[in-house]
């Protein structure tokens, strides 16, 4: 299975702190994406990083990708209570199945005041 | 309009019932997806439609029957479900670049809010 593993499974921090989540995957990819899901709701796309990119920023988000280690990290800086959610990495297989995403196991982030 | 809508929000059905889940998008996306998500688990892909044709079926039991009547609509027909089918069913859509597009592939998916299904 392509499914990625994420760690930690759960993370609890205080508002203003940074949160780092890690994702590892198994096979070659075209790109890796990160999604957020508020409890019981649909997923929201956060950021996409291509296999030839090493780092990408979007607002308070910083994503890194190391294809040699088959791993990625998502950093949320200066976290807010509204960042409380589950975060999933998702990979698409290279070589023709570009539309099929496989999601990682997810990290549940709790940001407290 | 960057929204994917799903109806109903909640559905309770018995094992002998027939029901349908509906999904709609008006972003001009030609790929649409059904996912199943159990509590505290990641979404699992069920079906992919591209240009209104079924392109991926992830070995889903036949009691789930997808339908794509046009480029904006996606249905999931349910019949003779089991209690273990209770889950959040998510619809998504994206642009489609097809096979062999290499670095030009771009498939950010837009998700609907989901239908919470309970099978009694």
Short mmCIF file of C-alpha atoms in Angstrom, two decimals:
data_model
loop_
_atom_site.label_atom_id
_atom_site.label_comp_id
_atom_site.label_asym_id
_atom_site.label_seq_id
_atom_site.Cartn_x
_atom_site.Cartn_y
_atom_site.Cartn_z
CA UNK A 1 0.00 0.00 0.00
CA UNK A 2 1.12 3.54 -0.73
CA UNK A 3 -0.45 4.86 2.45
CA UNK A 4 1.75 7.30 4.31
CA UNK A 5 2.50 7.22 7.96
CA UNK A 6 2.27 10.44 9.92
CA UNK A 7 3.72 11.29 13.26
CA UNK A 8 2.89 12.25 15.78
CA UNK A 9 -0.61 10.76 15.77
CA UNK A 10 -1.68 13.53 18.13
CA UNK A 11 -0.11 16.84 19.10
CA UNK A 12 -1.20 19.30 21.76
CA UNK A 13 0.36 22.76 21.93
CA UNK A 14 -0.44 26.19 23.22
CA UNK A 15 -1.45 29.11 21.07
CA UNK A 16 1.55 30.90 19.64
CA UNK A 17 3.76 27.81 19.54
CA UNK A 18 4.86 26.10 16.35
CA UNK A 19 3.50 22.70 15.30
CA UNK A 20 5.47 20.23 13.21
CA UNK A 21 4.00 17.12 11.61
CA UNK A 22 5.87 14.52 9.63
CA UNK A 23 4.80 12.23 6.82
CA UNK A 24 6.59 9.25 5.33
CA UNK A 25 5.54 7.41 2.22
CA UNK A 26 6.61 4.31 0.34
CA UNK A 27 6.80 4.77 -3.43
CA UNK A 28 7.75 7.39 -6.01
CA UNK A 29 5.47 10.39 -6.26
CA UNK A 30 4.61 13.23 -8.62
CA UNK A 31 3.63 15.52 -5.79
CA UNK A 32 2.64 15.55 -2.14
CA UNK A 33 -0.22 17.52 -0.69
CA UNK A 34 -1.35 18.48 2.78
CA UNK A 35 -5.00 18.74 3.78
CA UNK A 36 -6.76 19.88 6.93
CA UNK A 37 -10.00 18.42 8.26
CA UNK A 38 -12.07 19.95 11.00
CA UNK A 39 -13.95 17.38 13.04
CA UNK A 40 -16.51 15.51 10.94
CA UNK A 41 -16.17 17.88 8.00
CA UNK A 42 -14.71 17.79 4.52
CA UNK A 43 -11.02 18.22 3.81
CA UNK A 44 -9.47 21.52 2.83
CA UNK A 45 -6.40 21.65 0.61
CA UNK A 46 -3.49 23.52 2.21
CA UNK A 47 -0.47 23.18 -0.01
CA UNK A 48 1.01 21.08 -2.81
CA UNK A 49 4.72 20.44 -3.26
CA UNK A 50 6.07 18.84 -6.41
CA UNK A 51 8.65 16.09 -6.39
CA UNK A 52 11.31 18.45 -7.77
CA UNK A 53 10.74 21.01 -5.02
CA UNK A 54 12.35 20.90 -1.59
CA UNK A 55 10.49 23.59 0.32
CA UNK A 56 7.38 25.65 -0.07
CA UNK A 57 5.71 28.37 1.97
CA UNK A 58 2.14 29.57 2.20
CA UNK A 59 1.34 32.09 4.90
CA UNK A 60 2.11 30.45 8.25
CA UNK A 61 2.69 27.07 6.58
CA UNK A 62 6.06 25.67 5.58
CA UNK A 63 6.34 22.33 3.85
CA UNK A 64 9.52 20.42 3.12
CA UNK A 65 9.99 17.38 0.94
CA UNK A 66 12.91 14.94 0.94
CA UNK A 67 12.35 12.45 -1.85
CA UNK A 68 15.53 10.53 -0.97
CA UNK A 69 14.03 9.77 2.44
CA UNK A 70 10.46 9.64 1.15
CA UNK A 71 9.35 12.08 3.79
CA UNK A 72 7.71 15.46 4.19
CA UNK A 73 7.05 17.81 7.06
CA UNK A 74 4.43 20.47 7.67
CA UNK A 75 5.27 23.34 9.99
CA UNK A 76 2.56 25.67 11.25
CA UNK A 77 4.07 28.75 12.86
CA UNK A 78 2.45 30.89 15.54
CA UNK A 79 -0.46 28.48 15.91
CA UNK A 80 -3.97 29.62 16.72
CA UNK A 81 -6.92 27.87 18.34
CA UNK A 82 -8.55 27.82 14.90
CA UNK A 83 -5.73 25.55 13.67
CA UNK A 84 -7.18 22.74 15.79
CA UNK A 85 -7.94 20.00 13.27
CA UNK A 86 -6.61 16.78 11.75
CA UNK A 87 -3.89 17.14 9.16
CA UNK A 88 -3.31 14.60 6.41
CA UNK A 89 -0.56 14.26 3.87
CA UNK A 90 -1.60 12.79 0.54
CA UNK A 91 0.52 11.40 -2.24
CA UNK A 92 -0.26 10.72 -5.86
CA UNK A 93 1.50 7.88 -7.60
CA UNK A 94 3.90 8.67 -10.39
CA UNK A 95 3.61 7.02 -13.78
CA UNK A 96 0.07 7.59 -14.90
CA UNK A 97 -2.27 7.49 -11.92
CA UNK A 98 -2.07 11.21 -11.32
CA UNK A 99 -5.61 11.52 -10.11
CA UNK A 100 -5.46 8.95 -7.34
CA UNK A 101 -4.53 10.32 -3.94
CA UNK A 102 -3.58 8.12 -1.02
CA UNK A 103 -3.86 9.74 2.37
CA UNK A 104 -1.59 9.29 5.32
CA UNK A 105 -2.79 8.26 8.74
CA UNK A 106 -3.15 11.87 9.94
CA UNK A 107 -2.06 14.00 12.87
CA UNK A 108 -4.67 15.38 15.26
CA UNK A 109 -3.58 18.85 16.37
CA UNK A 110 -5.06 20.51 19.44
CA UNK A 111 -4.18 24.16 20.04
CA UNK A 112 -5.18 25.47 23.44
CA UNK A 113 -5.44 29.05 24.64
CA UNK B 1 -17.95 29.03 -7.28
CA UNK B 2 -15.36 26.83 -5.58
CA UNK B 3 -17.81 24.75 -3.60
CA UNK B 4 -18.66 21.08 -3.67
CA UNK B 5 -22.09 20.39 -2.20
CA UNK B 6 -23.35 17.08 -0.83
CA UNK B 7 -26.81 15.98 0.17
CA UNK B 8 -28.06 14.82 2.54
CA UNK B 9 -25.82 15.87 5.45
CA UNK B 10 -27.02 12.95 7.55
CA UNK B 11 -28.66 9.69 6.52
CA UNK B 12 -29.96 6.84 8.64
CA UNK B 13 -31.05 3.73 6.79
CA UNK B 14 -31.91 0.14 7.42
CA UNK B 15 -30.13 -2.75 5.80
CA UNK B 16 -32.99 -3.32 3.35
CA UNK B 17 -33.34 0.29 2.25
CA UNK B 18 -32.26 1.86 -1.01
CA UNK B 19 -30.94 5.41 -0.80
CA UNK B 20 -28.71 7.75 -2.78
CA UNK B 21 -26.04 10.27 -1.93
CA UNK B 22 -25.66 13.27 -4.19
CA UNK B 23 -22.71 15.51 -4.99
CA UNK B 24 -22.53 18.60 -7.19
CA UNK B 25 -19.80 20.97 -8.34
CA UNK B 26 -19.76 23.87 -10.79
CA UNK B 27 -16.02 24.42 -11.11
CA UNK B 28 -15.77 22.73 -14.50
CA UNK B 29 -13.80 19.87 -12.97
CA UNK B 30 -13.83 16.72 -15.06
CA UNK B 31 -12.70 14.36 -12.30
CA UNK B 32 -14.95 13.44 -9.39
CA UNK B 33 -14.34 11.09 -6.49
CA UNK B 34 -16.07 9.19 -3.73
CA UNK B 35 -14.23 8.51 -0.48
CA UNK B 36 -15.26 6.62 2.64
CA UNK B 37 -13.91 7.74 5.99
CA UNK B 38 -14.28 5.92 9.28
CA UNK B 39 -13.79 7.75 12.57
CA UNK B 40 -10.19 8.78 13.27
CA UNK B 41 -9.01 7.23 9.99
CA UNK B 42 -7.91 8.79 6.71
CA UNK B 43 -10.27 8.94 3.73
CA UNK B 44 -10.19 5.82 1.57
CA UNK B 45 -10.78 6.16 -2.15
CA UNK B 46 -13.80 4.29 -3.50
CA UNK B 47 -14.39 5.52 -7.05
CA UNK B 48 -12.94 7.97 -9.57
CA UNK B 49 -14.83 9.35 -12.54
CA UNK B 50 -13.09 11.22 -15.33
CA UNK B 51 -15.11 12.81 -18.11
CA UNK B 52 -18.21 11.07 -16.74
CA UNK B 53 -16.65 7.64 -17.13
CA UNK B 54 -15.69 5.37 -14.26
CA UNK B 55 -11.89 5.17 -14.30
CA UNK B 56 -11.09 3.69 -10.90
CA UNK B 57 -13.09 1.29 -8.72
CA UNK B 58 -11.14 0.34 -5.63
CA UNK B 59 -12.76 -3.09 -5.34
CA UNK B 60 -15.83 -1.61 -3.71
CA UNK B 61 -18.70 -4.05 -2.95
CA UNK B 62 -21.55 -3.93 -5.45
CA UNK B 63 -23.97 -2.68 -2.80
CA UNK B 64 -22.36 0.70 -3.59
CA UNK B 65 -23.20 1.82 -7.12
CA UNK B 66 -21.80 5.11 -8.45
CA UNK B 67 -23.33 7.15 -11.23
CA UNK B 68 -22.17 10.28 -13.01
CA UNK B 69 -25.14 11.67 -14.98
CA UNK B 70 -23.22 14.74 -16.19
CA UNK B 71 -20.02 16.66 -15.60
CA UNK B 72 -21.42 18.45 -12.53
CA UNK B 73 -23.18 15.64 -10.71
CA UNK B 74 -22.07 12.48 -8.97
CA UNK B 75 -24.36 10.03 -7.21
CA UNK B 76 -23.72 7.06 -4.99
CA UNK B 77 -26.58 4.58 -4.85
CA UNK B 78 -26.79 2.45 -1.74
CA UNK B 79 -28.58 -0.87 -1.40
CA UNK B 80 -28.50 -3.66 1.18
CA UNK B 81 -25.80 -1.99 3.23
CA UNK B 82 -24.28 -3.44 6.37
CA UNK B 83 -23.78 -1.71 9.73
CA UNK B 84 -20.02 -1.63 9.07
CA UNK B 85 -20.72 0.65 6.09
CA UNK B 86 -21.60 3.41 8.53
CA UNK B 87 -19.10 6.20 7.88
CA UNK B 88 -18.61 9.70 6.53
CA UNK B 89 -18.87 9.66 2.73
CA UNK B 90 -16.93 12.41 1.04
CA UNK B 91 -17.21 13.63 -2.51
CA UNK B 92 -14.39 15.55 -4.18
CA UNK B 93 -13.59 17.03 -7.56
CA UNK B 94 -10.47 18.17 -9.34
CA UNK B 95 -9.05 19.14 -12.68
CA UNK B 96 -7.94 16.14 -14.70
CA UNK B 97 -4.66 15.99 -16.54
CA UNK B 98 -4.66 12.29 -17.23
CA UNK B 99 -1.79 9.90 -17.48
CA UNK B 100 1.76 10.72 -18.43
CA UNK B 101 1.61 14.42 -17.57
CA UNK B 102 4.65 14.27 -15.33
CA UNK B 103 5.37 17.49 -13.47
CA UNK B 104 2.40 19.23 -15.05
CA UNK B 105 -0.02 17.02 -13.14
CA UNK B 106 -1.94 19.06 -10.66
CA UNK B 107 -4.75 17.48 -8.78
CA UNK B 108 -5.66 19.55 -5.78
CA UNK B 109 -8.98 18.08 -4.77
CA UNK B 110 -11.92 20.09 -3.54
CA UNK B 111 -14.00 18.25 -0.97
CA UNK B 112 -17.63 18.51 -0.03
CA UNK B 113 -18.70 18.53 3.65
CA UNK B 114 -19.67 14.85 3.52
CA UNK B 115 -22.71 12.74 4.31
CA UNK B 116 -22.73 11.04 7.69
CA UNK B 117 -24.28 7.63 7.03
CA UNK B 118 -25.59 5.35 9.74
CA UNK B 119 -26.77 1.86 8.81
CA UNK B 120 -28.98 0.18 11.38
#
